[in-house]
Coordinates of C-alpha atoms and ligand atoms in Angstrom, one line a residue:
X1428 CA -5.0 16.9 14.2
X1429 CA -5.1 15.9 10.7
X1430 CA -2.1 15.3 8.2
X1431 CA -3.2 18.5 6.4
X1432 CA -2.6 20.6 9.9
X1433 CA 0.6 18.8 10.6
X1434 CA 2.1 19.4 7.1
X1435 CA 1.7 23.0 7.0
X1436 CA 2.9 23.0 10.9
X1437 CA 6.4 22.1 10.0
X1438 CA 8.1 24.5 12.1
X1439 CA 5.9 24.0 15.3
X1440 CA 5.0 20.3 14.6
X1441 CA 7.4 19.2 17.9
X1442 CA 5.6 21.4 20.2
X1443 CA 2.0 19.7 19.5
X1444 CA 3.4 16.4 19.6
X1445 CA 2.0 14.0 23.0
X1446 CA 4.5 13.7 25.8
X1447 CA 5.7 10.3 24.6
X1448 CA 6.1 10.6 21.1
X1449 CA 8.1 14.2 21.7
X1450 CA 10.7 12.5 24.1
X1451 CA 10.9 9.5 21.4
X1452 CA 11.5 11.9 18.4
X1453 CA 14.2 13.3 19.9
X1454 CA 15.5 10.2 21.3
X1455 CA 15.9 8.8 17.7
X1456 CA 17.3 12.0 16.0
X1457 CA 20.2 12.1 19.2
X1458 CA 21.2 8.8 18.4
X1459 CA 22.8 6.7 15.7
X1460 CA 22.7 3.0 16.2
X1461 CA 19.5 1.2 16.7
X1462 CA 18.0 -2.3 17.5
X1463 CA 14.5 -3.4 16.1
X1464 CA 12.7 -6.1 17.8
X1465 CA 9.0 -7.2 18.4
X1466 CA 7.4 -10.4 20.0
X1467 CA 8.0 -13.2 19.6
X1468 CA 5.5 -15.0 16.4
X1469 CA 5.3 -12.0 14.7
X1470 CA 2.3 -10.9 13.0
X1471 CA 1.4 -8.3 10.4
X1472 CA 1.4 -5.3 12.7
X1473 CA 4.6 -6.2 14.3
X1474 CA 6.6 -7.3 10.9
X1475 CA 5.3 -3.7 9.7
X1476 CA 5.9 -1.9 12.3
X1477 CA 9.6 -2.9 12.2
X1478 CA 10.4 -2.6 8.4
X1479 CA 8.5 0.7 8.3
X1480 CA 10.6 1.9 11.2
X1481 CA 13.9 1.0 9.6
X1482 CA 13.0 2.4 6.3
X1483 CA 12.5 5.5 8.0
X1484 CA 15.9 5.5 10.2
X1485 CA 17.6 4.1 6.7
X1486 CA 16.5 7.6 5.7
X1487 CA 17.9 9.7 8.6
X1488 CA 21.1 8.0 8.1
X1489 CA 20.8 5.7 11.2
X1490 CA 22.3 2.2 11.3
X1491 CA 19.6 -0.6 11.9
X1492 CA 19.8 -3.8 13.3
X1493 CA 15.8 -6.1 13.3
X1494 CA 16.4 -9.1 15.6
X1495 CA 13.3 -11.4 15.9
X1496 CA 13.0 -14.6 18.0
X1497 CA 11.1 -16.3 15.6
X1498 CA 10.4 -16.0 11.7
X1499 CA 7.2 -14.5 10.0
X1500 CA 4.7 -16.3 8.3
X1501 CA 5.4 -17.5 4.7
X1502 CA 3.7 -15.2 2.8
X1503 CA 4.9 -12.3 4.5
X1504 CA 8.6 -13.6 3.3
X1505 CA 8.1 -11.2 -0.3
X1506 CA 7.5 -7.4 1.3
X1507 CA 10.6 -5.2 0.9
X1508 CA 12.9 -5.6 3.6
X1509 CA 12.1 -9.1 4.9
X1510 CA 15.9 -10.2 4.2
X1511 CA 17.0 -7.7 6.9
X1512 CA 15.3 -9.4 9.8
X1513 CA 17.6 -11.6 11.6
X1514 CA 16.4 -14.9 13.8
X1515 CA 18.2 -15.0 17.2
X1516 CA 16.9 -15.9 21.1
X1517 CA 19.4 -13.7 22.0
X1518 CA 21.6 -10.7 21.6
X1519 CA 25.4 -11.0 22.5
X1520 CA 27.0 -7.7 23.5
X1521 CA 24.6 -5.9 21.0
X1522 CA 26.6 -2.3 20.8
X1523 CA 24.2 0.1 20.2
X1524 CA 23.0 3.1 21.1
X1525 CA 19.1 2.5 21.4
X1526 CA 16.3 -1.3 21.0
X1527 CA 13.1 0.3 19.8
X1528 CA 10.8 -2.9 21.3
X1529 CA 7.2 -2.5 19.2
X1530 CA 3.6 -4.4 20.4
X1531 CA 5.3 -5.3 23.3
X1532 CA 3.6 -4.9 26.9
X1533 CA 6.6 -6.3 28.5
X1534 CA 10.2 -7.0 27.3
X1535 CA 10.4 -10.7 27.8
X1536 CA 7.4 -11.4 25.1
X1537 CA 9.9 -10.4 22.6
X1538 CA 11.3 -13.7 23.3
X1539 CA 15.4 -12.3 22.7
X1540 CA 17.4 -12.1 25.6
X1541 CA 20.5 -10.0 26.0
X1542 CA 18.8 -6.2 25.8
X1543 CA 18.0 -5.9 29.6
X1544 CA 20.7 -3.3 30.0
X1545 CA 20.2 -1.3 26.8
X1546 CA 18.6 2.0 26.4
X1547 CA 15.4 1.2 25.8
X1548 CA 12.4 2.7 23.7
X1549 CA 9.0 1.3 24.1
X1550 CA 6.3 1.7 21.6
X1551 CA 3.0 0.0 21.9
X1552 CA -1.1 0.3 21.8
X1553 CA -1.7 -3.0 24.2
X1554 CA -3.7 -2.3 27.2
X1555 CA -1.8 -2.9 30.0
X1556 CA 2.3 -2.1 29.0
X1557 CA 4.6 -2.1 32.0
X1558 CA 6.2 1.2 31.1
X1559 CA 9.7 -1.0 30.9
X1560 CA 11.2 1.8 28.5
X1561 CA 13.8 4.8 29.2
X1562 CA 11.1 6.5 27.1
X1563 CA 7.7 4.8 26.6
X1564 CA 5.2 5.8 24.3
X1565 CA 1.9 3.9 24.6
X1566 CA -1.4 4.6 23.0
X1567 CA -4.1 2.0 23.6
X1568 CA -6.1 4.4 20.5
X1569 CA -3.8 3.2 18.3
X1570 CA -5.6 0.4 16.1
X1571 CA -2.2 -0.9 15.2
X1572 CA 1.3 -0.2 16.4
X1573 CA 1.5 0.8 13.2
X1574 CA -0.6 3.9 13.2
X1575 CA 1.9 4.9 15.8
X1576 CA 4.8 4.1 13.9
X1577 CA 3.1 6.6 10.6
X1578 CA 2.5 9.3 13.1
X1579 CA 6.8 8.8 14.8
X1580 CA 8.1 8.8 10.8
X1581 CA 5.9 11.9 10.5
X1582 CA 7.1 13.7 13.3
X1583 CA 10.8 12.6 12.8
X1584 CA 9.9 14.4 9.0
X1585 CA 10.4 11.4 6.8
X1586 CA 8.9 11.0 3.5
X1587 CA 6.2 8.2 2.6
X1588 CA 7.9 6.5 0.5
X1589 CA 6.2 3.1 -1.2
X1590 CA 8.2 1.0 1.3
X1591 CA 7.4 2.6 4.4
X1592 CA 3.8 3.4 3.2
X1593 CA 3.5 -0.7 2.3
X1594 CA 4.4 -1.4 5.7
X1595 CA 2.2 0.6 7.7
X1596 CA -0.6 -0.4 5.6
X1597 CA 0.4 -4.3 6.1
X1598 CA 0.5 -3.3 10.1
X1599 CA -3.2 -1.8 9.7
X1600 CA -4.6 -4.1 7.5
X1601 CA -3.8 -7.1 9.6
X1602 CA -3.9 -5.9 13.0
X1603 CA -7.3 -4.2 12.1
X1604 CA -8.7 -7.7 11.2
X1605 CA -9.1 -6.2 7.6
X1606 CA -11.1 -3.8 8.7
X1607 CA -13.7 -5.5 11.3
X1608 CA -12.2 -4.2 14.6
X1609 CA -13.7 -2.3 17.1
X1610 CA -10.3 0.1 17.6
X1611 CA -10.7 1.9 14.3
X1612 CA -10.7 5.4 14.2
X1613 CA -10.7 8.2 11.1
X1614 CA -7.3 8.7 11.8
X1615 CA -7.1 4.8 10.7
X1616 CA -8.6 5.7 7.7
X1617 CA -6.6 9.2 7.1
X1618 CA -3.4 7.0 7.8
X1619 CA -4.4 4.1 4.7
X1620 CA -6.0 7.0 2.8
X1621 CA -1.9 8.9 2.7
X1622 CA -0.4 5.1 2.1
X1623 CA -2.6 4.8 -0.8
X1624 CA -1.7 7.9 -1.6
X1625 CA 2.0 6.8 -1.4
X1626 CA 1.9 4.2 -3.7
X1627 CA 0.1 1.2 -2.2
X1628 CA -2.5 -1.1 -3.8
X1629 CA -5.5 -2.4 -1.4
X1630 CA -6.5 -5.1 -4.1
X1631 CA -3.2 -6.0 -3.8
X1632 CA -2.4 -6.2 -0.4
X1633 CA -5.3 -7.9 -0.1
X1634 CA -4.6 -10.5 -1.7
X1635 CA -1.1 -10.9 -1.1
X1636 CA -1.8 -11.4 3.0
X1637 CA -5.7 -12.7 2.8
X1638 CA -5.2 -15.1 -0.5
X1639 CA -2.0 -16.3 -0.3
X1640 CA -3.0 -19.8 2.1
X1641 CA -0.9 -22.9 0.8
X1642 CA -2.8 -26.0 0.3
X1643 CA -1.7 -27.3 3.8
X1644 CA -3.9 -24.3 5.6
X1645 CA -7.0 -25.4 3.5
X1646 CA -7.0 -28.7 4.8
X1647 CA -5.8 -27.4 8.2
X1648 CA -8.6 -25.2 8.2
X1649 CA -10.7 -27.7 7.3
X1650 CA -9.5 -30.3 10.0
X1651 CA -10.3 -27.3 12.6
X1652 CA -13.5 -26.4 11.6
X1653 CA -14.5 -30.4 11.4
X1654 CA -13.5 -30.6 15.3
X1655 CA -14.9 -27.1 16.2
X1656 CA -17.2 -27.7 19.5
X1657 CA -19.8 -25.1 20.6
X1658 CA -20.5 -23.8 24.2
X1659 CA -22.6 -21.6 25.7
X1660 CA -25.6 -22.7 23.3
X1661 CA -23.5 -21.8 20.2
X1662 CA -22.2 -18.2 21.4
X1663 CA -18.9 -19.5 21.8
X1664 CA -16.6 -21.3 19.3
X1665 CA -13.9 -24.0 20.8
X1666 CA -11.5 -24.7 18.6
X1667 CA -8.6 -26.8 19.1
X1668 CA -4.9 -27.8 17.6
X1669 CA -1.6 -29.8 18.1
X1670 CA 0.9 -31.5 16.2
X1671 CA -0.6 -34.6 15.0
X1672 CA -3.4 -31.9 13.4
X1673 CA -0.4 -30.1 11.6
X1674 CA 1.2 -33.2 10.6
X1675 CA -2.0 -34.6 9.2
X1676 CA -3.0 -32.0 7.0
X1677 CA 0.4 -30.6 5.9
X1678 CA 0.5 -27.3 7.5
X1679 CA 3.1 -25.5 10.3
X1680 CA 1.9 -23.1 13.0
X1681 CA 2.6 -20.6 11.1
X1682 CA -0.4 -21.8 9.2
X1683 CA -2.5 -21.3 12.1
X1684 CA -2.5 -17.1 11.5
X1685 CA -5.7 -16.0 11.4
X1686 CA -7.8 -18.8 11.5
X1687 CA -9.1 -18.2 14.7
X1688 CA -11.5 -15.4 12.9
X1689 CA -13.5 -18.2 10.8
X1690 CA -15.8 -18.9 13.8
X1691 CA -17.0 -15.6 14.0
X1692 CA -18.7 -15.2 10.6
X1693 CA -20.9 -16.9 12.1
X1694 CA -24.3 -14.6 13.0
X1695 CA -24.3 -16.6 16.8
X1696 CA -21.0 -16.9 17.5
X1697 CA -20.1 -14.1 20.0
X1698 CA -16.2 -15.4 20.8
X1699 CA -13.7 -18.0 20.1
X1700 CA -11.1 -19.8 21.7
X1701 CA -8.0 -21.4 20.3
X1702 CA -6.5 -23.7 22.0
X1703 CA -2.9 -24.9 20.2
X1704 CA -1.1 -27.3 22.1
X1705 CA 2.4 -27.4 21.7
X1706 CA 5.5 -29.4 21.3
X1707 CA 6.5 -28.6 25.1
X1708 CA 2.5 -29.8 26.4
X1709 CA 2.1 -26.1 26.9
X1710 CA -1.2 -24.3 25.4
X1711 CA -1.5 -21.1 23.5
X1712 CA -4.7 -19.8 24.1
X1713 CA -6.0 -17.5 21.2
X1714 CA -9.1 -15.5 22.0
X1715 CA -11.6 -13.3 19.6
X1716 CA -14.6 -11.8 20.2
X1717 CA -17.3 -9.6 19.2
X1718 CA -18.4 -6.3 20.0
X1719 CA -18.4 -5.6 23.8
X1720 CA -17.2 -9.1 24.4
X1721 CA -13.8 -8.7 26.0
X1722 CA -11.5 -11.6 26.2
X1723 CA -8.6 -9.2 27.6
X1724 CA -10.1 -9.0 31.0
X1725 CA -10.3 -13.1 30.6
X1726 CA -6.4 -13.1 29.2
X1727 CA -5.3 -11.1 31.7
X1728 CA -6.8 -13.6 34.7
X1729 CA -4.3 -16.1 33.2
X1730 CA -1.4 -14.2 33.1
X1731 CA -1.7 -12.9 29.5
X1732 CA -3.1 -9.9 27.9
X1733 CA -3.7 -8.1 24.5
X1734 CA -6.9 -6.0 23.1
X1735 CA -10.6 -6.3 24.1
X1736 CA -11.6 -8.1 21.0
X1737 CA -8.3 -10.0 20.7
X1738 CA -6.3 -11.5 23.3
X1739 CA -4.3 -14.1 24.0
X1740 CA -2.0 -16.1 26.9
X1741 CA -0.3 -19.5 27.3
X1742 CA -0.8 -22.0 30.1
X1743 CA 0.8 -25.1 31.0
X1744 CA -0.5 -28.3 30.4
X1745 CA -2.2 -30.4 29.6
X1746 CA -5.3 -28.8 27.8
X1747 CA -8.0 -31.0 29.5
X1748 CA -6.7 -29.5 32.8
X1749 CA -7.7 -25.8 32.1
X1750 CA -10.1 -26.3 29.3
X1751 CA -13.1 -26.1 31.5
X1752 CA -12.2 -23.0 33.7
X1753 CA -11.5 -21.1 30.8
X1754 CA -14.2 -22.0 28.8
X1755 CA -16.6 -21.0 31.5
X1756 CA -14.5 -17.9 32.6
X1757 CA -15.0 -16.6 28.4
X1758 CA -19.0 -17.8 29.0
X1759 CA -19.2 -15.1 31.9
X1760 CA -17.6 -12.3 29.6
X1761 CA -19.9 -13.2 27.0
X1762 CA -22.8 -12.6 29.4
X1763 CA -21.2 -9.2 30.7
X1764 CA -20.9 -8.1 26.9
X1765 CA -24.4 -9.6 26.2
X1766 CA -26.2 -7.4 29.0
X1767 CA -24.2 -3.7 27.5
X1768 CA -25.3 -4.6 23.6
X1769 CA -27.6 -1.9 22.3
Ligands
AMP1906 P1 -2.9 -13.9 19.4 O1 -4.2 -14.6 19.7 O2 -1.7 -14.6 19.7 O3 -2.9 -13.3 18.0 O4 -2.9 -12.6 20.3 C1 -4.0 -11.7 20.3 C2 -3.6 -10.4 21.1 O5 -3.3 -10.8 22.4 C3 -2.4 -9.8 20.5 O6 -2.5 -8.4 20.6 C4 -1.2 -10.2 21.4 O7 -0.2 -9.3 21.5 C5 -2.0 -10.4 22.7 N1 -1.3 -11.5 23.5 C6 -1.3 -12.8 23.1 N2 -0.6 -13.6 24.0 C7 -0.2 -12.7 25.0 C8 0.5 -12.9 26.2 N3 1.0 -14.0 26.6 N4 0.8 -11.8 26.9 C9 0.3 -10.5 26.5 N5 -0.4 -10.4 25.4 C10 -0.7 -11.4 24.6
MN1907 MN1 -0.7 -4.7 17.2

């Protein structure tokens, strides 16, 4: 259904609205007092997600609470809101009526403990959600939670206003991969074409999450790209990080967003992994890929999960224990994705 349809569907919008979103809508509008929260290393979609979704409830008159377990990345530190987003592992006797978790296939990835018992309302477009919500909404069409969050704000009848508009475009934008993944849809494009319309700037936004790198990520990226081994007669991209790297070239993990995608402008390159060792010996392991190449199916072996273009899990140490079966377990979905390319 397109905007146009919904907007001159006022009156009998709720009936048309899918199963989840219905019970979700009026979930919000029966309650007053609400938690945010995401995962844990938030990204674009998430950090959108959340500030468009309190916008919104700001507008309905709702009291809102955003508790993160870890802080965004630098330069998302400037969009409107940012200073509402409290740090904490955990939530003491939070006393409140409802914890909207987004981009969260299970509650534990949002790293803050404490919301077990609490009336729970689940929204997310990751394959694979556990369904851990008193109402779950999950739509694995969704090319960003985002996309769901713009249709929820619709539904519950709030305006676009620059704010909310900024944010859902910041969710799109990023968890899109600007624009190169495989989950867009027109209703991706009808969604950035009302934000737009709403007051935001795509040069802008652009530049302020694509251009914004401190010197520290250049020579990070650098340092990466210097070390960068190739499998699987160049189809696959190994690239690999700890501390020492960091320390070297000036840079924090948070530096590490989005460089896992550098690999793959190159014409051969079919995946990447990116393996970040951390403090604790454990390894993140970061996964893109191209086309019919899907790294969930690999992420969700090991425990982890996320989209078939972009997934991701960690295992324990150390790296040169696990490399090698995952490397050749990301060879064999290459050649699966290989043999279904037109
Ligand atoms: P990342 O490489 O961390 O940016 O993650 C890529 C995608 O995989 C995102 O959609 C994540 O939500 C998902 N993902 C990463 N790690 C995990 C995990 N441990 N469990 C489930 N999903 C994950
Ligand atoms: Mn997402």
């Amino acid at each position: 259904m397109t905007a146009t349809n919904r907007d001159t569907d006022k009156g009998t919008r709720s009936a048309s609205l899918p199963d989840g979103l219905e019970a979700l809508r009026t979930a919000i509008l029966t309650r007053h007092s609400f938690l945010i929260t995401s995962h844990a290393r938030p990204d674009g979609d998430s950090i959108g997600s959340q500030l468009a979704m309190a916008f919104a409830l700001d507008a309905l008159g709702k009291q809102v609470r955003i508790v993160n377990a870890d802080p965004a990345p630098e330069h998302y530190q400037d969009f409107p809101g940012m200073d509402r987003i409290e740090i904490a592992p955990r939530v003491e006797r939070p006393g409140i009526d409802a914890v909207i978790v987004m981009e969260c296939s299970d509650l534990s990835r949002t790293g803050v403990s404490g919301l077990e018992s609490q009336f729970i309302l689940n929204i997310d477009h990751h394959a694979g959600n556990h369904m851990y919500g008193a109402v779950n909404w999950h739509d694995e069409t969704a090319a960003a939670c985002g996309e769901m969050v713009f249709e929820l704000i619709e539904a519950l009848g709030v305006e676009l206003t620059p704010e909310i508009a900024t944010h859902i475009y910041l969710a799109i934008l990023t968890d899109t991969g600007s624009f190169h993944h495989s989950n867009i849809t027109p209703r991706t494009f009808e969604i950035c074409r009302r934000c737009v319309e709403a007051g935001v700037s795509p040069a802008v936004m652009a530049r302020r999450v694509f251009d914004s790198n401190s010197f520290g990520k250049l020579k990070l990226i650098g340092a990466l790209l210097d070390d960068m081994e190739l499998a699987d007669e160049g189809r696959l991209a190994v690239l690999r990080m700890d501390d020492q790297m960091l320390a070297a070239t000036g840079s924090t993990h948070n530096d590490t967003e989005g460089l896992i995608n550098l690999p793959l402008t190159a014409r051969e390159i079919q995946a990447v992994v990116f393996f970040k060792v951390t403090e604790t010996g454990d390894v993140r392991v970061s996964m893109r890929s191209k086309y019919d190449v899907d790294v969930r199916c690999v992420a969700s072996e090991f425990g982890g999960g996320g989209h078939k273009n972009a997934a991701g899990f960690t295992v324990a140490g150390p790296l040169l224990a696990v490399r090698d079966a995952i490397v050749s377990r990301i060879v064999g979905a290459i050649a699966e994705g290989l043999q279904s390319r037109p």
